[in-house]
PDB file of C-alpha atoms in Angstrom:
ATOM      1  CA  GLU P   1      -0.048   0.102  -0.151  1.00  0.00           C
ATOM      2  CA  ALA P   2       1.647   3.293  -1.205  1.00  0.00           C
ATOM      3  CA  GLY P   3       1.984   5.846   1.810  1.00  0.00           C
ATOM      4  CA  VAL P   4       1.351   9.694   1.874  1.00  0.00           C
ATOM      5  CA  ALA P   5       3.065  11.199  -0.858  1.00  0.00           C
ATOM      6  CA  GLN P   6       4.592  15.022  -0.914  1.00  0.00           C
ATOM      7  CA  SER P   7       6.102  16.827  -3.019  1.00  0.00           C
ATOM      8  CA  PRO P   8       8.149  18.715  -3.470  1.00  0.00           C
ATOM      9  CA  ARG P   9      10.515  17.607  -0.971  1.00  0.00           C
ATOM     10  CA  TYR P  10      12.491  20.866  -0.551  1.00  0.00           C
ATOM     11  CA  LYS P  11      12.124  24.505  -1.490  1.00  0.00           C
ATOM     12  CA  ILE P  12      14.156  27.434  -1.019  1.00  0.00           C
ATOM     13  CA  ILE P  13      12.199  30.868  -1.298  1.00  0.00           C
ATOM     14  CA  GLU P  14      13.038  34.458  -0.413  1.00  0.00           C
ATOM     15  CA  LYS P  15      10.526  36.329   1.876  1.00  0.00           C
ATOM     16  CA  ARG P  16       7.360  37.567  -0.003  1.00  0.00           C
ATOM     17  CA  GLN P  17       7.468  34.971  -2.652  1.00  0.00           C
ATOM     18  CA  SER P  18       4.906  32.529  -2.886  1.00  0.00           C
ATOM     19  CA  VAL P  19       4.937  28.854  -2.505  1.00  0.00           C
ATOM     20  CA  ALA P  20       2.581  25.910  -2.547  1.00  0.00           C
ATOM     21  CA  PHE P  21       2.945  22.160  -1.382  1.00  0.00           C
ATOM     22  CA  TRP P  22       1.178  19.155  -2.669  1.00  0.00           C
ATOM     23  CA  CYS P  23      -0.297  16.161  -0.788  1.00  0.00           C
ATOM     24  CA  ASN P  24      -1.835  12.647  -1.994  1.00  0.00           C
ATOM     25  CA  PRO P  25      -3.051  10.778   0.878  1.00  0.00           C
ATOM     26  CA  ILE P  26      -3.457   7.339   1.338  1.00  0.00           C
ATOM     27  CA  SER P  27      -6.383   5.844  -1.024  1.00  0.00           C
ATOM     28  CA  GLY P  28      -9.442   5.721   0.604  1.00  0.00           C
ATOM     29  CA  HIS P  29      -8.730   8.160   3.620  1.00  0.00           C
ATOM     30  CA  ALA P  30     -10.838  10.420   4.486  1.00  0.00           C
ATOM     31  CA  THR P  31      -9.415  12.859   6.807  1.00  0.00           C
ATOM     32  CA  LEU P  32      -6.106  15.037   5.842  1.00  0.00           C
ATOM     33  CA  TYR P  33      -4.086  17.088   8.051  1.00  0.00           C
ATOM     34  CA  TRP P  34      -1.404  19.568   7.488  1.00  0.00           C
ATOM     35  CA  TYR P  35       1.297  19.993  10.230  1.00  0.00           C
ATOM     36  CA  GLN P  36       3.793  22.473  10.375  1.00  0.00           C
ATOM     37  CA  GLN P  37       6.721  21.600  12.538  1.00  0.00           C
ATOM     38  CA  ILE P  38       9.427  24.309  12.904  1.00  0.00           C
ATOM     39  CA  LEU P  39      13.019  23.286  14.151  1.00  0.00           C
ATOM     40  CA  GLY P  40      13.224  22.062  17.600  1.00  0.00           C
ATOM     41  CA  GLN P  41       9.474  21.893  18.096  1.00  0.00           C
ATOM     42  CA  GLY P  42       6.848  19.224  17.583  1.00  0.00           C
ATOM     43  CA  PRO P  43       4.451  19.219  14.689  1.00  0.00           C
ATOM     44  CA  LYS P  44       1.318  21.646  15.080  1.00  0.00           C
ATOM     45  CA  LEU P  45      -1.897  21.358  13.056  1.00  0.00           C
ATOM     46  CA  LEU P  46      -2.986  23.838  10.722  1.00  0.00           C
ATOM     47  CA  ILE P  47      -5.995  22.508   8.861  1.00  0.00           C
ATOM     48  CA  GLN P  48      -7.654  19.372   8.826  1.00  0.00           C
ATOM     49  CA  PHE P  49     -10.066  18.389   6.075  1.00  0.00           C
ATOM     50  CA  GLN P  50     -12.932  15.510   6.125  1.00  0.00           C
ATOM     51  CA  ASN P  51     -13.212  14.515   2.822  1.00  0.00           C
ATOM     52  CA  ASN P  52     -13.272  18.057   1.031  1.00  0.00           C
ATOM     53  CA  GLY P  53     -14.502  20.052   3.815  1.00  0.00           C
ATOM     54  CA  VAL P  54     -12.721  22.023   6.570  1.00  0.00           C
ATOM     55  CA  VAL P  55     -13.149  20.573   9.826  1.00  0.00           C
ATOM     56  CA  ASP P  56     -10.444  22.861  11.782  1.00  0.00           C
ATOM     57  CA  ASP P  57      -8.335  25.665  10.656  1.00  0.00           C
ATOM     58  CA  SER P  58      -8.179  27.391  13.716  1.00  0.00           C
ATOM     59  CA  GLN P  59      -4.409  27.588  13.699  1.00  0.00           C
ATOM     60  CA  LEU P  60      -3.988  28.453  10.088  1.00  0.00           C
ATOM     61  CA  PRO P  61      -2.712  32.003   9.508  1.00  0.00           C
ATOM     62  CA  LYS P  62      -5.349  32.874   6.950  1.00  0.00           C
ATOM     63  CA  ASP P  63      -3.902  36.304   6.164  1.00  0.00           C
ATOM     64  CA  ARG P  64      -1.060  34.291   4.289  1.00  0.00           C
ATOM     65  CA  PHE P  65      -1.842  30.352   4.367  1.00  0.00           C
ATOM     66  CA  SER P  66      -4.258  28.913   2.340  1.00  0.00           C
ATOM     67  CA  ALA P  67      -5.180  25.168   1.451  1.00  0.00           C
ATOM     68  CA  GLU P  68      -7.822  23.404  -0.604  1.00  0.00           C
ATOM     69  CA  ARG P  69      -8.837  19.396  -1.037  1.00  0.00           C
ATOM     70  CA  LEU P  70     -10.626  19.403  -4.124  1.00  0.00           C
ATOM     71  CA  LYS P  71     -12.620  16.252  -4.997  1.00  0.00           C
ATOM     72  CA  GLY P  72     -11.793  15.038  -1.323  1.00  0.00           C
ATOM     73  CA  VAL P  73      -8.640  13.229  -2.451  1.00  0.00           C
ATOM     74  CA  ASP P  74      -5.070  15.593  -3.103  1.00  0.00           C
ATOM     75  CA  SER P  75      -4.568  18.725  -1.267  1.00  0.00           C
ATOM     76  CA  THR P  76      -2.634  21.857  -1.975  1.00  0.00           C
ATOM     77  CA  LEU P  77      -0.984  24.074   1.032  1.00  0.00           C
ATOM     78  CA  LYS P  78       0.084  27.702   0.047  1.00  0.00           C
ATOM     79  CA  ILE P  79       1.724  30.591   1.573  1.00  0.00           C
ATOM     80  CA  GLN P  80       1.587  33.912   0.245  1.00  0.00           C
ATOM     81  CA  PRO P  81       3.481  35.959   0.969  1.00  0.00           C
ATOM     82  CA  ALA P  82       6.102  33.947   2.813  1.00  0.00           C
ATOM     83  CA  LYS P  83       7.878  35.396   6.024  1.00  0.00           C
ATOM     84  CA  LEU P  84      11.072  34.006   7.379  1.00  0.00           C
ATOM     85  CA  GLU P  85       9.195  32.468  10.239  1.00  0.00           C
ATOM     86  CA  ASP P  86       7.687  30.358   8.079  1.00  0.00           C
ATOM     87  CA  SER P  87      10.857  28.161   7.503  1.00  0.00           C
ATOM     88  CA  ALA P  88       9.703  24.748   8.581  1.00  0.00           C
ATOM     89  CA  VAL P  89       8.906  21.322   7.671  1.00  0.00           C
ATOM     90  CA  TYR P  90       5.196  21.034   6.271  1.00  0.00           C
ATOM     91  CA  LEU P  91       3.867  17.492   7.102  1.00  0.00           C
ATOM     92  CA  CYS P  92       0.866  15.959   5.414  1.00  0.00           C
ATOM     93  CA  ALA P  93      -1.185  13.171   7.121  1.00  0.00           C
ATOM     94  CA  SER P  94      -3.950  11.153   6.534  1.00  0.00           C
ATOM     95  CA  SER P  95      -6.288   8.988   8.415  1.00  0.00           C
ATOM     96  CA  LEU P  96      -9.139   6.479   7.422  1.00  0.00           C
ATOM     97  CA  VAL P  97     -12.434   8.530   8.796  1.00  0.00           C
ATOM     98  CA  GLY P  98     -10.651  11.101  11.219  1.00  0.00           C
ATOM     99  CA  GLY P  99     -11.452   9.188  14.500  1.00  0.00           C
ATOM    100  CA  ARG P 100      -9.682  10.522  17.682  1.00  0.00           C
ATOM    101  CA  MET P 101      -8.180   7.026  18.557  1.00  0.00           C
ATOM    102  CA  GLU P 102      -7.268   6.431  14.698  1.00  0.00           C
ATOM    103  CA  THR P 103      -3.592   6.424  13.490  1.00  0.00           C
ATOM    104  CA  GLN P 104      -2.729   9.112  11.320  1.00  0.00           C
ATOM    105  CA  TYR P 105      -0.225   8.320   8.478  1.00  0.00           C
ATOM    106  CA  PHE P 106       2.743  10.853   7.774  1.00  0.00           C
ATOM    107  CA  GLY P 107       4.194  11.916   4.695  1.00  0.00           C
ATOM    108  CA  PRO P 108       8.065  12.706   4.244  1.00  0.00           C
ATOM    109  CA  GLY P 109       7.202  16.375   4.503  1.00  0.00           C
ATOM    110  CA  THR P 110       8.232  19.289   2.789  1.00  0.00           C
ATOM    111  CA  ARG P 111      11.333  21.090   4.016  1.00  0.00           C
ATOM    112  CA  LEU P 112      10.820  25.247   3.333  1.00  0.00           C
ATOM    113  CA  LEU P 113      13.566  27.700   3.844  1.00  0.00           C
ATOM    114  CA  VAL P 114      12.701  31.245   3.510  1.00  0.00           C
ATOM    115  CA  LEU P 115      15.503  33.492   2.827  1.00  0.00           C
TER     116      LEU P 115
ATOM    117  CA  ASP C   1       0.985  27.847  25.706  1.00  0.00           C
ATOM    118  CA  GLN C   2       2.871  24.222  25.797  1.00  0.00           C
ATOM    119  CA  GLN C   3       0.226  21.837  26.644  1.00  0.00           C
ATOM    120  CA  VAL C   4       2.424  18.647  25.898  1.00  0.00           C
ATOM    121  CA  LYS C   5       6.117  19.081  27.085  1.00  0.00           C
ATOM    122  CA  GLN C   6       9.492  16.715  26.621  1.00  0.00           C
ATOM    123  CA  ASN C   7      11.808  18.189  29.132  1.00  0.00           C
ATOM    124  CA  SER C   8      14.502  16.304  27.508  1.00  0.00           C
ATOM    125  CA  PRO C   9      15.747  17.266  24.387  1.00  0.00           C
ATOM    126  CA  SER C  10      18.254  14.186  24.152  1.00  0.00           C
ATOM    127  CA  LEU C  11      18.709  10.778  25.455  1.00  0.00           C
ATOM    128  CA  SER C  12      21.904   8.530  25.179  1.00  0.00           C
ATOM    129  CA  VAL C  13      21.799   4.709  26.305  1.00  0.00           C
ATOM    130  CA  GLN C  14      23.821   1.618  25.593  1.00  0.00           C
ATOM    131  CA  GLU C  15      22.400  -1.141  23.105  1.00  0.00           C
ATOM    132  CA  GLY C  16      20.700  -3.602  25.375  1.00  0.00           C
ATOM    133  CA  ARG C  17      19.677  -1.119  28.168  1.00  0.00           C
ATOM    134  CA  ILE C  18      16.455   0.453  29.023  1.00  0.00           C
ATOM    135  CA  SER C  19      15.542   3.835  27.392  1.00  0.00           C
ATOM    136  CA  ILE C  20      12.870   5.833  29.394  1.00  0.00           C
ATOM    137  CA  LEU C  21      11.528   8.873  27.791  1.00  0.00           C
ATOM    138  CA  ASN C  22       9.055  11.277  29.437  1.00  0.00           C
ATOM    139  CA  CYS C  23       6.352  13.427  28.722  1.00  0.00           C
ATOM    140  CA  ASP C  24       4.046  15.714  30.910  1.00  0.00           C
ATOM    141  CA  TYR C  25       0.797  17.460  29.967  1.00  0.00           C
ATOM    142  CA  THR C  26      -1.261  20.236  31.128  1.00  0.00           C
ATOM    143  CA  ASN C  27      -4.600  20.032  29.795  1.00  0.00           C
ATOM    144  CA  SER C  28      -7.086  17.714  31.906  1.00  0.00           C
ATOM    145  CA  MET C  29      -9.032  17.308  28.857  1.00  0.00           C
ATOM    146  CA  PHE C  30      -6.211  14.966  27.339  1.00  0.00           C
ATOM    147  CA  ASP C  31      -7.488  11.334  27.321  1.00  0.00           C
ATOM    148  CA  TYR C  32      -5.681   9.801  24.504  1.00  0.00           C
ATOM    149  CA  PHE C  33      -1.710   9.709  24.162  1.00  0.00           C
ATOM    150  CA  LEU C  34       0.394   8.548  21.543  1.00  0.00           C
ATOM    151  CA  TRP C  35       4.287   8.121  20.859  1.00  0.00           C
ATOM    152  CA  TYR C  36       5.386   8.496  17.295  1.00  0.00           C
ATOM    153  CA  LYS C  37       9.113   7.834  16.213  1.00  0.00           C
ATOM    154  CA  LYS C  38      11.017   9.963  13.412  1.00  0.00           C
ATOM    155  CA  TYR C  39      13.751   9.048  11.471  1.00  0.00           C
ATOM    156  CA  PRO C  40      15.697  12.179   9.416  1.00  0.00           C
ATOM    157  CA  ALA C  41      14.210  13.063   6.240  1.00  0.00           C
ATOM    158  CA  GLU C  42      11.179  10.744   6.916  1.00  0.00           C
ATOM    159  CA  GLY C  43       7.487  11.455   8.547  1.00  0.00           C
ATOM    160  CA  PRO C  44       6.680  10.781  12.028  1.00  0.00           C
ATOM    161  CA  THR C  45       5.424   7.002  12.189  1.00  0.00           C
ATOM    162  CA  PHE C  46       3.094   5.804  15.070  1.00  0.00           C
ATOM    163  CA  LEU C  47       4.633   3.448  17.545  1.00  0.00           C
ATOM    164  CA  ILE C  48       2.287   3.024  20.527  1.00  0.00           C
ATOM    165  CA  SER C  49      -0.818   4.859  22.600  1.00  0.00           C
ATOM    166  CA  ILE C  50      -2.739   4.473  25.627  1.00  0.00           C
ATOM    167  CA  SER C  51      -6.061   5.490  26.510  1.00  0.00           C
ATOM    168  CA  SER C  52      -6.514   7.472  29.995  1.00  0.00           C
ATOM    169  CA  ILE C  53      -8.879   4.465  31.076  1.00  0.00           C
ATOM    170  CA  LYS C  54      -5.705   2.213  31.297  1.00  0.00           C
ATOM    171  CA  ASP C  55      -2.338   3.055  33.272  1.00  0.00           C
ATOM    172  CA  LYS C  56      -0.165   0.721  31.038  1.00  0.00           C
ATOM    173  CA  ASN C  57       0.162  -0.610  27.630  1.00  0.00           C
ATOM    174  CA  GLU C  58       2.925  -2.976  26.219  1.00  0.00           C
ATOM    175  CA  ASP C  59       3.577  -3.936  22.418  1.00  0.00           C
ATOM    176  CA  GLY C  60       6.888  -5.756  22.456  1.00  0.00           C
ATOM    177  CA  ARG C  61       9.844  -4.085  23.268  1.00  0.00           C
ATOM    178  CA  PHE C  62       7.857  -0.894  23.915  1.00  0.00           C
ATOM    179  CA  THR C  63       5.791   0.075  26.996  1.00  0.00           C
ATOM    180  CA  VAL C  64       3.599   3.172  27.739  1.00  0.00           C
ATOM    181  CA  PHE C  65       2.865   4.421  31.279  1.00  0.00           C
ATOM    182  CA  LEU C  66       0.184   6.864  32.417  1.00  0.00           C
ATOM    183  CA  ASN C  67       0.235   8.460  35.523  1.00  0.00           C
ATOM    184  CA  LYS C  68      -3.072  10.913  35.252  1.00  0.00           C
ATOM    185  CA  SER C  69      -2.953  12.094  38.712  1.00  0.00           C
ATOM    186  CA  ALA C  70       0.632  13.599  37.806  1.00  0.00           C
ATOM    187  CA  LYS C  71      -0.187  14.260  34.271  1.00  0.00           C
ATOM    188  CA  HIS C  72       2.794  12.172  33.154  1.00  0.00           C
ATOM    189  CA  LEU C  73       3.580   9.538  30.909  1.00  0.00           C
ATOM    190  CA  SER C  74       6.635   7.763  29.891  1.00  0.00           C
ATOM    191  CA  LEU C  75       7.797   5.378  27.241  1.00  0.00           C
ATOM    192  CA  HIS C  76       9.836   2.283  28.092  1.00  0.00           C
ATOM    193  CA  ILE C  77      12.042   0.575  25.478  1.00  0.00           C
ATOM    194  CA  VAL C  78      13.485  -2.629  26.780  1.00  0.00           C
ATOM    195  CA  PRO C  79      16.123  -3.662  25.198  1.00  0.00           C
ATOM    196  CA  SER C  80      17.238  -0.728  23.506  1.00  0.00           C
ATOM    197  CA  GLN C  81      18.677  -1.192  20.126  1.00  0.00           C
ATOM    198  CA  PRO C  82      20.550   0.740  17.640  1.00  0.00           C
ATOM    199  CA  GLY C  83      17.689   1.019  15.336  1.00  0.00           C
ATOM    200  CA  ASP C  84      15.738   2.445  17.876  1.00  0.00           C
ATOM    201  CA  SER C  85      17.823   5.927  17.402  1.00  0.00           C
ATOM    202  CA  ALA C  86      15.147   8.461  16.397  1.00  0.00           C
ATOM    203  CA  VAL C  87      13.277  11.286  17.662  1.00  0.00           C
ATOM    204  CA  TYR C  88      10.388  10.586  19.800  1.00  0.00           C
ATOM    205  CA  PHE C  89       7.458  12.596  20.160  1.00  0.00           C
ATOM    206  CA  CYS C  90       4.661  12.375  22.635  1.00  0.00           C
ATOM    207  CA  ALA C  91       1.171  13.584  21.456  1.00  0.00           C
ATOM    208  CA  ALA C  92      -2.395  13.915  23.087  1.00  0.00           C
ATOM    209  CA  SER C  93      -5.715  13.791  21.880  1.00  0.00           C
ATOM    210  CA  ASP C  94      -8.424  16.098  23.597  1.00  0.00           C
ATOM    211  CA  ALA C  95     -11.616  14.513  24.628  1.00  0.00           C
ATOM    212  CA  GLY C  96     -13.518  18.057  24.366  1.00  0.00           C
ATOM    213  CA  GLY C  97     -11.661  19.668  21.400  1.00  0.00           C
ATOM    214  CA  THR C  98     -13.626  20.663  18.226  1.00  0.00           C
ATOM    215  CA  SER C  99     -11.350  19.010  16.116  1.00  0.00           C
ATOM    216  CA  TYR C 100     -11.805  15.252  15.958  1.00  0.00           C
ATOM    217  CA  GLY C 101      -8.645  13.702  15.775  1.00  0.00           C
ATOM    218  CA  LYS C 102      -6.292  16.741  16.111  1.00  0.00           C
ATOM    219  CA  LEU C 103      -3.014  15.886  18.155  1.00  0.00           C
ATOM    220  CA  THR C 104      -1.212  17.952  20.300  1.00  0.00           C
ATOM    221  CA  PHE C 105       2.872  17.124  19.923  1.00  0.00           C
ATOM    222  CA  GLY C 106       5.476  17.777  22.692  1.00  0.00           C
ATOM    223  CA  GLN C 107       8.988  18.900  21.216  1.00  0.00           C
ATOM    224  CA  GLY C 108      10.360  15.617  20.847  1.00  0.00           C
ATOM    225  CA  THR C 109      13.681  13.746  22.323  1.00  0.00           C
ATOM    226  CA  ILE C 110      16.242  12.618  20.389  1.00  0.00           C
ATOM    227  CA  LEU C 111      17.428   9.299  21.538  1.00  0.00           C
ATOM    228  CA  THR C 112      20.552   7.572  20.464  1.00  0.00           C
ATOM    229  CA  VAL C 113      21.665   4.183  21.404  1.00  0.00           C
ATOM    230  CA  HIS C 114      25.278   3.134  21.088  1.00  0.00           C
ATOM    231  CA  PRO C 115      26.146  -0.391  20.058  1.00  0.00           C
TER     232      PRO C 115
END
């Protein structure tokens, strides 16, 4: 069974530029999560989708971050414009139905460096 | 506000000995706890979990202990193997949270097992 796929794996941009990350969850998984992991910290949930609807985006900086999950499968996370403090690893995870005690499966992440 | 804390950034143990990783939490609404393991350039992978109705859960070499009164949990690895060298994240799920499936992570502990 293929795992969660993410691309690109690495991205370097200058501040004020825009960037987009892509995630393909495990086939059949209804729930998709985007986490931000800053160096030295644990992953922090940015947004959670149930199929193509948003369940929780309370920690998403909506003035610069946006995310969509069209057709309830792939998802894209965008930052526009990027700031230095956005340098982090962006992790995508998926789970079967989004139950609280369900295992979340993580992709390898996209490492973003903002100069 | 760090609701899940791993106060030891790193731990070094000898192969064959016990590794004990600790985690403290402050939110009394947390009722489900997980440990994830992360290798470099990979996403976190689920290791073991425990519900608040239990005080111990065992899976092979891995045992998680939960002390609800102290709001403390620990992961024991016995015997430790060099392949266990990774970053270990403690995570918690909130029974009263609005986001079903949202995990709050600690900062992680780097475990190094020396041959």
